[in-house]
């Protein structure tokens, strides 16, 4: 794995219209940290082709990245600008507690 | 400690250093709980929620949402809160394939929900004539210009923040409480709930959910959000027929046979609200995909049968 793959993958995603602020997760192969430091909570899962990664000096490596799905917590692309979201510190998924806690509030349907 | 309002907040003695308050805002009961931080946080939270109500209520003619709906397709300058609200609503509409649709307002009015719910119930009987509902146009053509600070809703679009507004308000206020020095916080806006940080007992946040069947429901989570969608809560009579507020975007009419209720646990309250609404309206395959894709879990409830845990909900049930 070389560092050169990171900009390659990021470049593909950028070409696909995904912001560089996106966290990448290449299923089953390797994980990439955010291409640039950001508080953007967007998460994109991508598939990478094994064959494409198994390159050699004779056959330059090429990473093919396919955007599989964009999660609901990805902020939508604005018509202009990209101000930081107000809920940037929010968790991408809920975290269960390991113990039963005393009820602090009651919710109802709406 | 006695909490005078409603059935929403749990009457509960809190450890030292934790404080809570219940009040009415956004047409519903609000419960705010803060752990640590300065004493002023509860009042600041209330002020903030009331500010968001003034910006987002469709029942206040001067709210930003009311002005957007009346603008006839003209771009209007709005607050950053409203920019964010419309951005998220448009995004939610897209990724749920339109099952969450905040443009069902004309269809909702056609179904008789043409005033605040308190007034609707007091009237007891809606109009006798049932108009043909318009099909919701969706939010694809809504424009948010962050640089200019404007939103433009195309003329047919009537935007109703409803649940996503309450969920986003809970998210904003909890995040702002933590930024202002709280160690933990809970905001429950009529069932759109978000928790973050340290709970009063340090063990996690216990949440009691309203169940439609004879089953107790309690969740425990370290961080995240909860929302329940049900056609049972907001019901009224129109021309002798029972109506509810869950509009099927494909028909413009109240959904024919939705499940009695679904409770969704997600990372943020606006997500939980969006997913709860969409999951109740969509078929099982679309529902399960939406939950899975968004790291959310759900409890599907029935009247006479045990609830069904979906997408890992067992981890949150206690």
PDB file of N, CA, C and O in Angstrom, chain A residues 69-81 83 85-110, chain B residues 7-8 12 28-29 31 84 87 90-91 95 144 146 176 178 188 193 204 206 208 210 218 220-223 228 230 233 245 268 270-271 293-295 315-316 318:
ATOM      1  N   UNK A  69     -22.940   4.042  -1.750  1.00  0.00           N
ATOM      2  CA  UNK A  69     -24.084   4.732  -1.178  1.00  0.00           C
ATOM      3  C   UNK A  69     -23.598   5.877  -0.314  1.00  0.00           C
ATOM      4  O   UNK A  69     -22.516   5.828   0.246  1.00  0.00           O
ATOM      5  N   UNK A  70     -24.395   6.872  -0.250  1.00  0.00           N
ATOM      6  CA  UNK A  70     -24.088   8.015   0.590  1.00  0.00           C
ATOM      7  C   UNK A  70     -25.037   7.990   1.768  1.00  0.00           C
ATOM      8  O   UNK A  70     -26.241   7.859   1.602  1.00  0.00           O
ATOM      9  N   UNK A  71     -24.490   8.104   2.951  1.00  0.00           N
ATOM     10  CA  UNK A  71     -25.318   7.957   4.142  1.00  0.00           C
ATOM     11  C   UNK A  71     -26.135   9.222   4.402  1.00  0.00           C
ATOM     12  O   UNK A  71     -25.818  10.298   3.936  1.00  0.00           O
ATOM     13  N   UNK A  72     -27.135   9.004   5.200  1.00  0.00           N
ATOM     14  CA  UNK A  72     -28.051  10.101   5.512  1.00  0.00           C
ATOM     15  C   UNK A  72     -27.350  11.231   6.236  1.00  0.00           C
ATOM     16  O   UNK A  72     -27.760  12.368   6.161  1.00  0.00           O
ATOM     17  N   UNK A  73     -26.247  10.924   6.957  1.00  0.00           N
ATOM     18  CA  UNK A  73     -25.600  11.988   7.711  1.00  0.00           C
ATOM     19  C   UNK A  73     -24.681  12.820   6.844  1.00  0.00           C
ATOM     20  O   UNK A  73     -24.035  13.723   7.343  1.00  0.00           O
ATOM     21  N   UNK A  74     -24.613  12.521   5.564  1.00  0.00           N
ATOM     22  CA  UNK A  74     -23.831  13.382   4.690  1.00  0.00           C
ATOM     23  C   UNK A  74     -24.579  14.683   4.473  1.00  0.00           C
ATOM     24  O   UNK A  74     -25.735  14.669   4.081  1.00  0.00           O
ATOM     25  N   UNK A  75     -23.949  15.812   4.725  1.00  0.00           N
ATOM     26  CA  UNK A  75     -24.655  17.064   4.468  1.00  0.00           C
ATOM     27  C   UNK A  75     -24.846  17.243   2.976  1.00  0.00           C
ATOM     28  O   UNK A  75     -23.974  16.880   2.191  1.00  0.00           O
ATOM     29  N   UNK A  76     -25.957  17.750   2.554  1.00  0.00           N
ATOM     30  CA  UNK A  76     -26.195  17.914   1.135  1.00  0.00           C
ATOM     31  C   UNK A  76     -25.279  18.975   0.556  1.00  0.00           C
ATOM     32  O   UNK A  76     -24.854  19.889   1.256  1.00  0.00           O
ATOM     33  N   UNK A  77     -25.006  18.830  -0.716  1.00  0.00           N
ATOM     34  CA  UNK A  77     -24.193  19.838  -1.380  1.00  0.00           C
ATOM     35  C   UNK A  77     -24.990  21.124  -1.507  1.00  0.00           C
ATOM     36  O   UNK A  77     -26.108  21.125  -2.000  1.00  0.00           O
ATOM     37  N   UNK A  78     -24.421  22.204  -1.040  1.00  0.00           N
ATOM     38  CA  UNK A  78     -25.106  23.481  -1.168  1.00  0.00           C
ATOM     39  C   UNK A  78     -24.940  23.996  -2.580  1.00  0.00           C
ATOM     40  O   UNK A  78     -24.039  23.591  -3.313  1.00  0.00           O
ATOM     41  N   UNK A  79     -25.823  24.910  -2.940  1.00  0.00           N
ATOM     42  CA  UNK A  79     -25.698  25.522  -4.242  1.00  0.00           C
ATOM     43  C   UNK A  79     -24.394  26.303  -4.344  1.00  0.00           C
ATOM     44  O   UNK A  79     -23.817  26.451  -5.398  1.00  0.00           O
ATOM     45  N   UNK A  80     -23.945  26.812  -3.227  1.00  0.00           N
ATOM     46  CA  UNK A  80     -22.674  27.523  -3.204  1.00  0.00           C
ATOM     47  C   UNK A  80     -22.131  27.445  -1.792  1.00  0.00           C
ATOM     48  O   UNK A  80     -22.864  27.428  -0.822  1.00  0.00           O
ATOM     49  N   UNK A  81     -20.803  27.391  -1.717  1.00  0.00           N
ATOM     50  CA  UNK A  81     -20.181  27.399  -0.410  1.00  0.00           C
ATOM     51  C   UNK A  81     -20.332  26.081   0.299  1.00  0.00           C
ATOM     52  O   UNK A  81     -21.034  25.186  -0.144  1.00  0.00           O
ATOM     53  N   UNK A  83     -20.239  25.772   4.228  1.00  0.00           N
ATOM     54  CA  UNK A  83     -20.031  26.113   5.631  1.00  0.00           C
ATOM     55  C   UNK A  83     -20.090  24.856   6.483  1.00  0.00           C
ATOM     56  O   UNK A  83     -20.787  23.900   6.159  1.00  0.00           O
ATOM     57  N   UNK A  85     -21.067  22.167   9.057  1.00  0.00           N
ATOM     58  CA  UNK A  85     -22.385  21.872   9.631  1.00  0.00           C
ATOM     59  C   UNK A  85     -22.404  22.167  11.120  1.00  0.00           C
ATOM     60  O   UNK A  85     -21.387  22.056  11.796  1.00  0.00           O
ATOM     61  N   UNK A  86     -23.578  22.499  11.632  1.00  0.00           N
ATOM     62  CA  UNK A  86     -23.692  22.864  13.031  1.00  0.00           C
ATOM     63  C   UNK A  86     -23.664  21.644  13.936  1.00  0.00           C
ATOM     64  O   UNK A  86     -23.456  21.775  15.129  1.00  0.00           O
ATOM     65  N   UNK A  87     -23.907  20.500  13.391  1.00  0.00           N
ATOM     66  CA  UNK A  87     -23.972  19.306  14.223  1.00  0.00           C
ATOM     67  C   UNK A  87     -22.793  18.397  13.919  1.00  0.00           C
ATOM     68  O   UNK A  87     -22.901  17.196  13.910  1.00  0.00           O
ATOM     69  N   UNK A  88     -21.640  19.033  13.707  1.00  0.00           N
ATOM     70  CA  UNK A  88     -20.486  18.284  13.239  1.00  0.00           C
ATOM     71  C   UNK A  88     -20.005  17.249  14.257  1.00  0.00           C
ATOM     72  O   UNK A  88     -19.430  16.242  13.889  1.00  0.00           O
ATOM     73  N   UNK A  89     -20.232  17.459  15.540  1.00  0.00           N
ATOM     74  CA  UNK A  89     -19.705  16.537  16.529  1.00  0.00           C
ATOM     75  C   UNK A  89     -20.656  15.375  16.800  1.00  0.00           C
ATOM     76  O   UNK A  89     -20.373  14.531  17.627  1.00  0.00           O
ATOM     77  N   UNK A  90     -21.768  15.387  16.129  1.00  0.00           N
ATOM     78  CA  UNK A  90     -22.758  14.347  16.386  1.00  0.00           C
ATOM     79  C   UNK A  90     -22.232  12.987  15.950  1.00  0.00           C
ATOM     80  O   UNK A  90     -21.488  12.880  14.980  1.00  0.00           O
ATOM     81  N   UNK A  91     -22.612  11.928  16.661  1.00  0.00           N
ATOM     82  CA  UNK A  91     -22.155  10.601  16.271  1.00  0.00           C
ATOM     83  C   UNK A  91     -22.825  10.162  14.979  1.00  0.00           C
ATOM     84  O   UNK A  91     -23.961  10.516  14.697  1.00  0.00           O
ATOM     85  N   UNK A  92     -22.085   9.375  14.193  1.00  0.00           N
ATOM     86  CA  UNK A  92     -22.670   8.866  12.958  1.00  0.00           C
ATOM     87  C   UNK A  92     -23.701   7.793  13.257  1.00  0.00           C
ATOM     88  O   UNK A  92     -24.608   7.567  12.473  1.00  0.00           O
ATOM     89  N   UNK A  93     -23.554   7.129  14.377  1.00  0.00           N
ATOM     90  CA  UNK A  93     -24.496   6.077  14.761  1.00  0.00           C
ATOM     91  C   UNK A  93     -24.679   6.124  16.270  1.00  0.00           C
ATOM     92  O   UNK A  93     -23.789   6.571  16.997  1.00  0.00           O
ATOM     93  N   UNK A  94     -25.826   5.660  16.748  1.00  0.00           N
ATOM     94  CA  UNK A  94     -26.037   5.663  18.201  1.00  0.00           C
ATOM     95  C   UNK A  94     -25.139   4.644  18.879  1.00  0.00           C
ATOM     96  O   UNK A  94     -24.727   3.659  18.271  1.00  0.00           O
ATOM     97  N   UNK A  95     -24.865   4.884  20.158  1.00  0.00           N
ATOM     98  CA  UNK A  95     -23.988   3.999  20.925  1.00  0.00           C
ATOM     99  C   UNK A  95     -24.781   3.404  22.078  1.00  0.00           C
ATOM    100  O   UNK A  95     -25.246   4.140  22.949  1.00  0.00           O
ATOM    101  N   UNK A  96     -24.967   2.076  22.097  1.00  0.00           N
ATOM    102  CA  UNK A  96     -25.741   1.486  23.198  1.00  0.00           C
ATOM    103  C   UNK A  96     -24.953   1.486  24.497  1.00  0.00           C
ATOM    104  O   UNK A  96     -23.726   1.417  24.493  1.00  0.00           O
ATOM    105  N   UNK A  97     -25.668   1.570  25.608  1.00  0.00           N
ATOM    106  CA  UNK A  97     -25.033   1.454  26.916  1.00  0.00           C
ATOM    107  C   UNK A  97     -24.995  -0.012  27.320  1.00  0.00           C
ATOM    108  O   UNK A  97     -25.890  -0.783  26.964  1.00  0.00           O
ATOM    109  N   UNK A  98     -23.982  -0.373  28.058  1.00  0.00           N
ATOM    110  CA  UNK A  98     -23.848  -1.782  28.443  1.00  0.00           C
ATOM    111  C   UNK A  98     -24.654  -2.107  29.691  1.00  0.00           C
ATOM    112  O   UNK A  98     -24.832  -3.273  30.031  1.00  0.00           O
ATOM    113  N   UNK A  99     -25.122  -1.102  30.368  1.00  0.00           N
ATOM    114  CA  UNK A  99     -25.894  -1.328  31.583  1.00  0.00           C
ATOM    115  C   UNK A  99     -27.245  -0.639  31.469  1.00  0.00           C
ATOM    116  O   UNK A  99     -27.414   0.310  30.710  1.00  0.00           O
ATOM    117  N   UNK A 100     -28.172  -1.126  32.258  1.00  0.00           N
ATOM    118  CA  UNK A 100     -29.488  -0.493  32.304  1.00  0.00           C
ATOM    119  C   UNK A 100     -29.372   0.791  33.110  1.00  0.00           C
ATOM    120  O   UNK A 100     -28.852   0.791  34.231  1.00  0.00           O
ATOM    121  N   UNK A 101     -29.858   1.869  32.556  1.00  0.00           N
ATOM    122  CA  UNK A 101     -29.791   3.158  33.229  1.00  0.00           C
ATOM    123  C   UNK A 101     -31.169   3.571  33.689  1.00  0.00           C
ATOM    124  O   UNK A 101     -32.175   3.219  33.078  1.00  0.00           O
ATOM    125  N   UNK A 102     -31.196   4.338  34.763  1.00  0.00           N
ATOM    126  CA  UNK A 102     -32.478   4.843  35.256  1.00  0.00           C
ATOM    127  C   UNK A 102     -33.109   5.735  34.196  1.00  0.00           C
ATOM    128  O   UNK A 102     -32.427   6.591  33.630  1.00  0.00           O
ATOM    129  N   UNK A 103     -34.404   5.548  33.904  1.00  0.00           N
ATOM    130  CA  UNK A 103     -35.032   6.403  32.888  1.00  0.00           C
ATOM    131  C   UNK A 103     -34.967   7.869  33.285  1.00  0.00           C
ATOM    132  O   UNK A 103     -35.261   8.225  34.430  1.00  0.00           O
ATOM    133  N   UNK A 104     -34.558   8.688  32.365  1.00  0.00           N
ATOM    134  CA  UNK A 104     -34.460  10.128  32.613  1.00  0.00           C
ATOM    135  C   UNK A 104     -35.547  10.900  31.900  1.00  0.00           C
ATOM    136  O   UNK A 104     -35.798  12.050  32.205  1.00  0.00           O
ATOM    137  N   UNK A 105     -36.149  10.292  30.918  1.00  0.00           N
ATOM    138  CA  UNK A 105     -37.220  10.975  30.209  1.00  0.00           C
ATOM    139  C   UNK A 105     -38.073   9.936  29.506  1.00  0.00           C
ATOM    140  O   UNK A 105     -37.680   8.773  29.394  1.00  0.00           O
ATOM    141  N   UNK A 106     -39.200  10.354  29.058  1.00  0.00           N
ATOM    142  CA  UNK A 106     -40.133   9.458  28.381  1.00  0.00           C
ATOM    143  C   UNK A 106     -40.436  10.046  27.004  1.00  0.00           C
ATOM    144  O   UNK A 106     -40.721  11.244  26.888  1.00  0.00           O
ATOM    145  N   UNK A 107     -40.339   9.233  25.996  1.00  0.00           N
ATOM    146  CA  UNK A 107     -40.672   9.732  24.667  1.00  0.00           C
ATOM    147  C   UNK A 107     -42.000   9.158  24.221  1.00  0.00           C
ATOM    148  O   UNK A 107     -42.427   8.110  24.692  1.00  0.00           O
ATOM    149  N   UNK A 108     -42.601   9.839  23.313  1.00  0.00           N
ATOM    150  CA  UNK A 108     -43.868   9.358  22.772  1.00  0.00           C
ATOM    151  C   UNK A 108     -43.821   9.501  21.259  1.00  0.00           C
ATOM    152  O   UNK A 108     -42.946  10.164  20.708  1.00  0.00           O
ATOM    153  N   UNK A 109     -44.756   8.919  20.624  1.00  0.00           N
ATOM    154  CA  UNK A 109     -44.787   8.990  19.178  1.00  0.00           C
ATOM    155  C   UNK A 109     -45.280  10.333  18.682  1.00  0.00           C
ATOM    156  O   UNK A 109     -45.956  11.070  19.399  1.00  0.00           O
ATOM    157  N   UNK A 110     -44.952  10.643  17.453  1.00  0.00           N
ATOM    158  CA  UNK A 110     -45.465  11.874  16.847  1.00  0.00           C
ATOM    159  C   UNK A 110     -45.716  11.608  15.374  1.00  0.00           C
ATOM    160  O   UNK A 110     -45.336  10.577  14.837  1.00  0.00           O
TER     161      UNK A 110
ATOM    162  N   UNK B   7     -47.166  14.435  30.319  1.00  0.00           N
ATOM    163  CA  UNK B   7     -46.725  13.074  30.587  1.00  0.00           C
ATOM    164  C   UNK B   7     -45.352  12.812  30.010  1.00  0.00           C
ATOM    165  O   UNK B   7     -44.935  11.690  29.825  1.00  0.00           O
ATOM    166  N   UNK B   8     -44.659  13.881  29.675  1.00  0.00           N
ATOM    167  CA  UNK B   8     -43.435  13.701  28.905  1.00  0.00           C
ATOM    168  C   UNK B   8     -42.239  13.411  29.794  1.00  0.00           C
ATOM    169  O   UNK B   8     -41.523  12.431  29.625  1.00  0.00           O
ATOM    170  N   UNK B  12     -38.368  12.677  38.699  1.00  0.00           N
ATOM    171  CA  UNK B  12     -37.114  12.009  38.956  1.00  0.00           C
ATOM    172  C   UNK B  12     -36.220  12.895  39.818  1.00  0.00           C
ATOM    173  O   UNK B  12     -36.094  14.072  39.569  1.00  0.00           O
ATOM    174  N   UNK B  28     -45.409  21.507  21.413  1.00  0.00           N
ATOM    175  CA  UNK B  28     -45.284  20.226  22.085  1.00  0.00           C
ATOM    176  C   UNK B  28     -44.612  20.412  23.450  1.00  0.00           C
ATOM    177  O   UNK B  28     -44.270  21.525  23.843  1.00  0.00           O
ATOM    178  N   UNK B  29     -44.459  19.313  24.158  1.00  0.00           N
ATOM    179  CA  UNK B  29     -43.815  19.345  25.461  1.00  0.00           C
ATOM    180  C   UNK B  29     -42.314  19.142  25.286  1.00  0.00           C
ATOM    181  O   UNK B  29     -41.876  18.275  24.522  1.00  0.00           O
ATOM    182  N   UNK B  31     -38.511  18.684  27.226  1.00  0.00           N
ATOM    183  CA  UNK B  31     -37.769  18.319  28.432  1.00  0.00           C
ATOM    184  C   UNK B  31     -36.294  18.524  28.137  1.00  0.00           C
ATOM    185  O   UNK B  31     -35.758  17.952  27.188  1.00  0.00           O
ATOM    186  N   UNK B  84     -29.577  25.465   7.122  1.00  0.00           N
ATOM    187  CA  UNK B  84     -29.238  24.093   7.488  1.00  0.00           C
ATOM    188  C   UNK B  84     -30.477  23.196   7.468  1.00  0.00           C
ATOM    189  O   UNK B  84     -30.426  22.056   6.997  1.00  0.00           O
ATOM    190  N   UNK B  87     -31.403  22.438   3.889  1.00  0.00           N
ATOM    191  CA  UNK B  87     -30.391  21.531   3.326  1.00  0.00           C
ATOM    192  C   UNK B  87     -30.632  20.093   3.781  1.00  0.00           C
ATOM    193  O   UNK B  87     -30.633  19.155   2.968  1.00  0.00           O
ATOM    194  N   UNK B  90     -33.891  18.581   2.347  1.00  0.00           N
ATOM    195  CA  UNK B  90     -33.730  18.191   0.944  1.00  0.00           C
ATOM    196  C   UNK B  90     -32.911  16.905   0.841  1.00  0.00           C
ATOM    197  O   UNK B  90     -33.223  16.005   0.068  1.00  0.00           O
ATOM    198  N   UNK B  91     -31.854  16.856   1.628  1.00  0.00           N
ATOM    199  CA  UNK B  91     -31.006  15.661   1.632  1.00  0.00           C
ATOM    200  C   UNK B  91     -31.793  14.438   2.104  1.00  0.00           C
ATOM    201  O   UNK B  91     -31.695  13.351   1.509  1.00  0.00           O
ATOM    202  N   UNK B  95     -32.318  10.872   0.038  1.00  0.00           N
ATOM    203  CA  UNK B  95     -31.762   9.554   0.400  1.00  0.00           C
ATOM    204  C   UNK B  95     -32.832   8.583   0.893  1.00  0.00           C
ATOM    205  O   UNK B  95     -32.563   7.394   1.009  1.00  0.00           O
ATOM    206  N   UNK B 144     -30.625  26.129  -1.988  1.00  0.00           N
ATOM    207  CA  UNK B 144     -29.987  26.721  -0.810  1.00  0.00           C
ATOM    208  C   UNK B 144     -28.675  27.326  -1.266  1.00  0.00           C
ATOM    209  O   UNK B 144     -27.811  26.623  -1.783  1.00  0.00           O
ATOM    210  N   UNK B 146     -25.628  29.036   0.213  1.00  0.00           N
ATOM    211  CA  UNK B 146     -24.937  29.394   1.458  1.00  0.00           C
ATOM    212  C   UNK B 146     -24.168  30.707   1.320  1.00  0.00           C
ATOM    213  O   UNK B 146     -24.096  31.488   2.267  1.00  0.00           O
ATOM    214  N   UNK B 176     -24.907  22.631  21.445  1.00  0.00           N
ATOM    215  CA  UNK B 176     -24.547  23.949  21.972  1.00  0.00           C
ATOM    216  C   UNK B 176     -24.387  23.924  23.492  1.00  0.00           C
ATOM    217  O   UNK B 176     -23.562  24.660  24.044  1.00  0.00           O
ATOM    218  N   UNK B 178     -23.167  21.413  25.180  1.00  0.00           N
ATOM    219  CA  UNK B 178     -21.847  20.840  25.420  1.00  0.00           C
ATOM    220  C   UNK B 178     -20.740  21.834  25.074  1.00  0.00           C
ATOM    221  O   UNK B 178     -19.732  21.933  25.777  1.00  0.00           O
ATOM    222  N   UNK B 188     -35.512  16.632  24.700  1.00  0.00           N
ATOM    223  CA  UNK B 188     -36.626  15.829  24.219  1.00  0.00           C
ATOM    224  C   UNK B 188     -37.733  16.773  23.774  1.00  0.00           C
ATOM    225  O   UNK B 188     -38.380  17.415  24.586  1.00  0.00           O
ATOM    226  N   UNK B 193     -35.726  13.095  20.419  1.00  0.00           N
ATOM    227  CA  UNK B 193     -34.825  13.158  21.562  1.00  0.00           C
ATOM    228  C   UNK B 193     -33.378  12.962  21.132  1.00  0.00           C
ATOM    229  O   UNK B 193     -33.090  12.136  20.267  1.00  0.00           O
ATOM    230  N   UNK B 204     -24.994   5.928  31.392  1.00  0.00           N
ATOM    231  CA  UNK B 204     -25.704   5.951  30.114  1.00  0.00           C
ATOM    232  C   UNK B 204     -27.071   6.574  30.315  1.00  0.00           C
ATOM    233  O   UNK B 204     -27.519   6.810  31.439  1.00  0.00           O
ATOM    234  N   UNK B 206     -30.980   6.429  30.161  1.00  0.00           N
ATOM    235  CA  UNK B 206     -32.155   5.576  30.114  1.00  0.00           C
ATOM    236  C   UNK B 206     -33.327   6.350  29.528  1.00  0.00           C
ATOM    237  O   UNK B 206     -33.623   7.457  29.968  1.00  0.00           O
ATOM    238  N   UNK B 208     -37.387   5.978  28.359  1.00  0.00           N
ATOM    239  CA  UNK B 208     -38.609   5.184  28.348  1.00  0.00           C
ATOM    240  C   UNK B 208     -39.405   5.564  27.110  1.00  0.00           C
ATOM    241  O   UNK B 208     -39.690   6.742  26.887  1.00  0.00           O
ATOM    242  N   UNK B 210     -42.787   5.202  24.572  1.00  0.00           N
ATOM    243  CA  UNK B 210     -44.216   4.940  24.561  1.00  0.00           C
ATOM    244  C   UNK B 210     -44.476   3.742  23.649  1.00  0.00           C
ATOM    245  O   UNK B 210     -44.057   3.739  22.492  1.00  0.00           O
ATOM    246  N   UNK B 218     -37.879   0.249  27.239  1.00  0.00           N
ATOM    247  CA  UNK B 218     -36.839   1.109  27.782  1.00  0.00           C
ATOM    248  C   UNK B 218     -35.559   0.906  26.997  1.00  0.00           C
ATOM    249  O   UNK B 218     -35.153  -0.223  26.707  1.00  0.00           O
ATOM    250  N   UNK B 220     -31.375   2.084  26.570  1.00  0.00           N
ATOM    251  CA  UNK B 220     -30.203   2.658  27.231  1.00  0.00           C
ATOM    252  C   UNK B 220     -29.163   2.943  26.162  1.00  0.00           C
ATOM    253  O   UNK B 220     -28.816   2.053  25.381  1.00  0.00           O
ATOM    254  N   UNK B 221     -28.690   4.167  26.137  1.00  0.00           N
ATOM    255  CA  UNK B 221     -27.666   4.494  25.158  1.00  0.00           C
ATOM    256  C   UNK B 221     -26.665   5.491  25.732  1.00  0.00           C
ATOM    257  O   UNK B 221     -26.987   6.269  26.638  1.00  0.00           O
ATOM    258  N   UNK B 222     -25.463   5.411  25.231  1.00  0.00           N
ATOM    259  CA  UNK B 222     -24.397   6.324  25.632  1.00  0.00           C
ATOM    260  C   UNK B 222     -24.546   7.643  24.898  1.00  0.00           C
ATOM    261  O   UNK B 222     -24.358   8.719  25.458  1.00  0.00           O
ATOM    262  N   UNK B 223     -24.851   7.552  23.624  1.00  0.00           N
ATOM    263  CA  UNK B 223     -25.021   8.754  22.808  1.00  0.00           C
ATOM    264  C   UNK B 223     -25.927   8.413  21.647  1.00  0.00           C
ATOM    265  O   UNK B 223     -25.948   7.274  21.170  1.00  0.00           O
ATOM    266  N   UNK B 228     -40.026   8.339  17.597  1.00  0.00           N
ATOM    267  CA  UNK B 228     -41.092   7.372  17.319  1.00  0.00           C
ATOM    268  C   UNK B 228     -42.111   8.015  16.396  1.00  0.00           C
ATOM    269  O   UNK B 228     -42.546   9.146  16.629  1.00  0.00           O
ATOM    270  N   UNK B 230     -45.867   7.456  14.652  1.00  0.00           N
ATOM    271  CA  UNK B 230     -47.088   6.667  14.807  1.00  0.00           C
ATOM    272  C   UNK B 230     -48.270   7.421  14.203  1.00  0.00           C
ATOM    273  O   UNK B 230     -48.353   8.644  14.302  1.00  0.00           O
ATOM    274  N   UNK B 233     -51.119   9.149  17.199  1.00  0.00           N
ATOM    275  CA  UNK B 233     -51.047  10.313  18.073  1.00  0.00           C
ATOM    276  C   UNK B 233     -51.851  11.505  17.531  1.00  0.00           C
ATOM    277  O   UNK B 233     -52.587  12.137  18.262  1.00  0.00           O
ATOM    278  N   UNK B 245     -51.763  11.996  10.368  1.00  0.00           N
ATOM    279  CA  UNK B 245     -50.870  12.966   9.741  1.00  0.00           C
ATOM    280  C   UNK B 245     -49.796  12.341   8.862  1.00  0.00           C
ATOM    281  O   UNK B 245     -49.000  13.072   8.266  1.00  0.00           O
ATOM    282  N   UNK B 268     -28.323  11.044  15.269  1.00  0.00           N
ATOM    283  CA  UNK B 268     -28.838  12.387  15.515  1.00  0.00           C
ATOM    284  C   UNK B 268     -30.368  12.364  15.463  1.00  0.00           C
ATOM    285  O   UNK B 268     -30.960  11.528  14.781  1.00  0.00           O
ATOM    286  N   UNK B 270     -32.545  14.453  14.110  1.00  0.00           N
ATOM    287  CA  UNK B 270     -33.208  14.709  12.823  1.00  0.00           C
ATOM    288  C   UNK B 270     -33.191  13.451  11.968  1.00  0.00           C
ATOM    289  O   UNK B 270     -34.145  13.173  11.239  1.00  0.00           O
ATOM    290  N   UNK B 271     -32.111  12.662  12.074  1.00  0.00           N
ATOM    291  CA  UNK B 271     -32.054  11.403  11.337  1.00  0.00           C
ATOM    292  C   UNK B 271     -33.103  10.426  11.863  1.00  0.00           C
ATOM    293  O   UNK B 271     -33.793   9.756  11.084  1.00  0.00           O
ATOM    294  N   UNK B 293     -28.352   1.360   5.985  1.00  0.00           N
ATOM    295  CA  UNK B 293     -27.446   2.321   5.347  1.00  0.00           C
ATOM    296  C   UNK B 293     -27.093   3.478   6.260  1.00  0.00           C
ATOM    297  O   UNK B 293     -26.091   4.170   6.028  1.00  0.00           O
ATOM    298  N   UNK B 294     -27.916   3.739   7.236  1.00  0.00           N
ATOM    299  CA  UNK B 294     -27.701   4.911   8.082  1.00  0.00           C
ATOM    300  C   UNK B 294     -27.313   4.563   9.501  1.00  0.00           C
ATOM    301  O   UNK B 294     -27.377   5.420  10.394  1.00  0.00           O
ATOM    302  N   UNK B 295     -26.905   3.332   9.719  1.00  0.00           N
ATOM    303  CA  UNK B 295     -26.418   2.945  11.050  1.00  0.00           C
ATOM    304  C   UNK B 295     -27.483   3.049  12.114  1.00  0.00           C
ATOM    305  O   UNK B 295     -27.174   3.239  13.285  1.00  0.00           O
ATOM    306  N   UNK B 315     -29.564  -4.311  20.981  1.00  0.00           N
ATOM    307  CA  UNK B 315     -28.454  -3.766  21.771  1.00  0.00           C
ATOM    308  C   UNK B 315     -28.884  -2.588  22.631  1.00  0.00           C
ATOM    309  O   UNK B 315     -28.228  -2.264  23.619  1.00  0.00           O
ATOM    310  N   UNK B 316     -29.996  -1.932  22.248  1.00  0.00           N
ATOM    311  CA  UNK B 316     -30.425  -0.734  22.968  1.00  0.00           C
ATOM    312  C   UNK B 316     -31.558  -1.027  23.958  1.00  0.00           C
ATOM    313  O   UNK B 316     -31.869  -0.193  24.790  1.00  0.00           O
ATOM    314  N   UNK B 318     -33.523  -2.532  27.068  1.00  0.00           N
ATOM    315  CA  UNK B 318     -33.180  -2.973  28.420  1.00  0.00           C
ATOM    316  C   UNK B 318     -34.453  -3.375  29.155  1.00  0.00           C
ATOM    317  O   UNK B 318     -35.450  -2.728  29.037  1.00  0.00           O
TER     318      UNK B 318
END
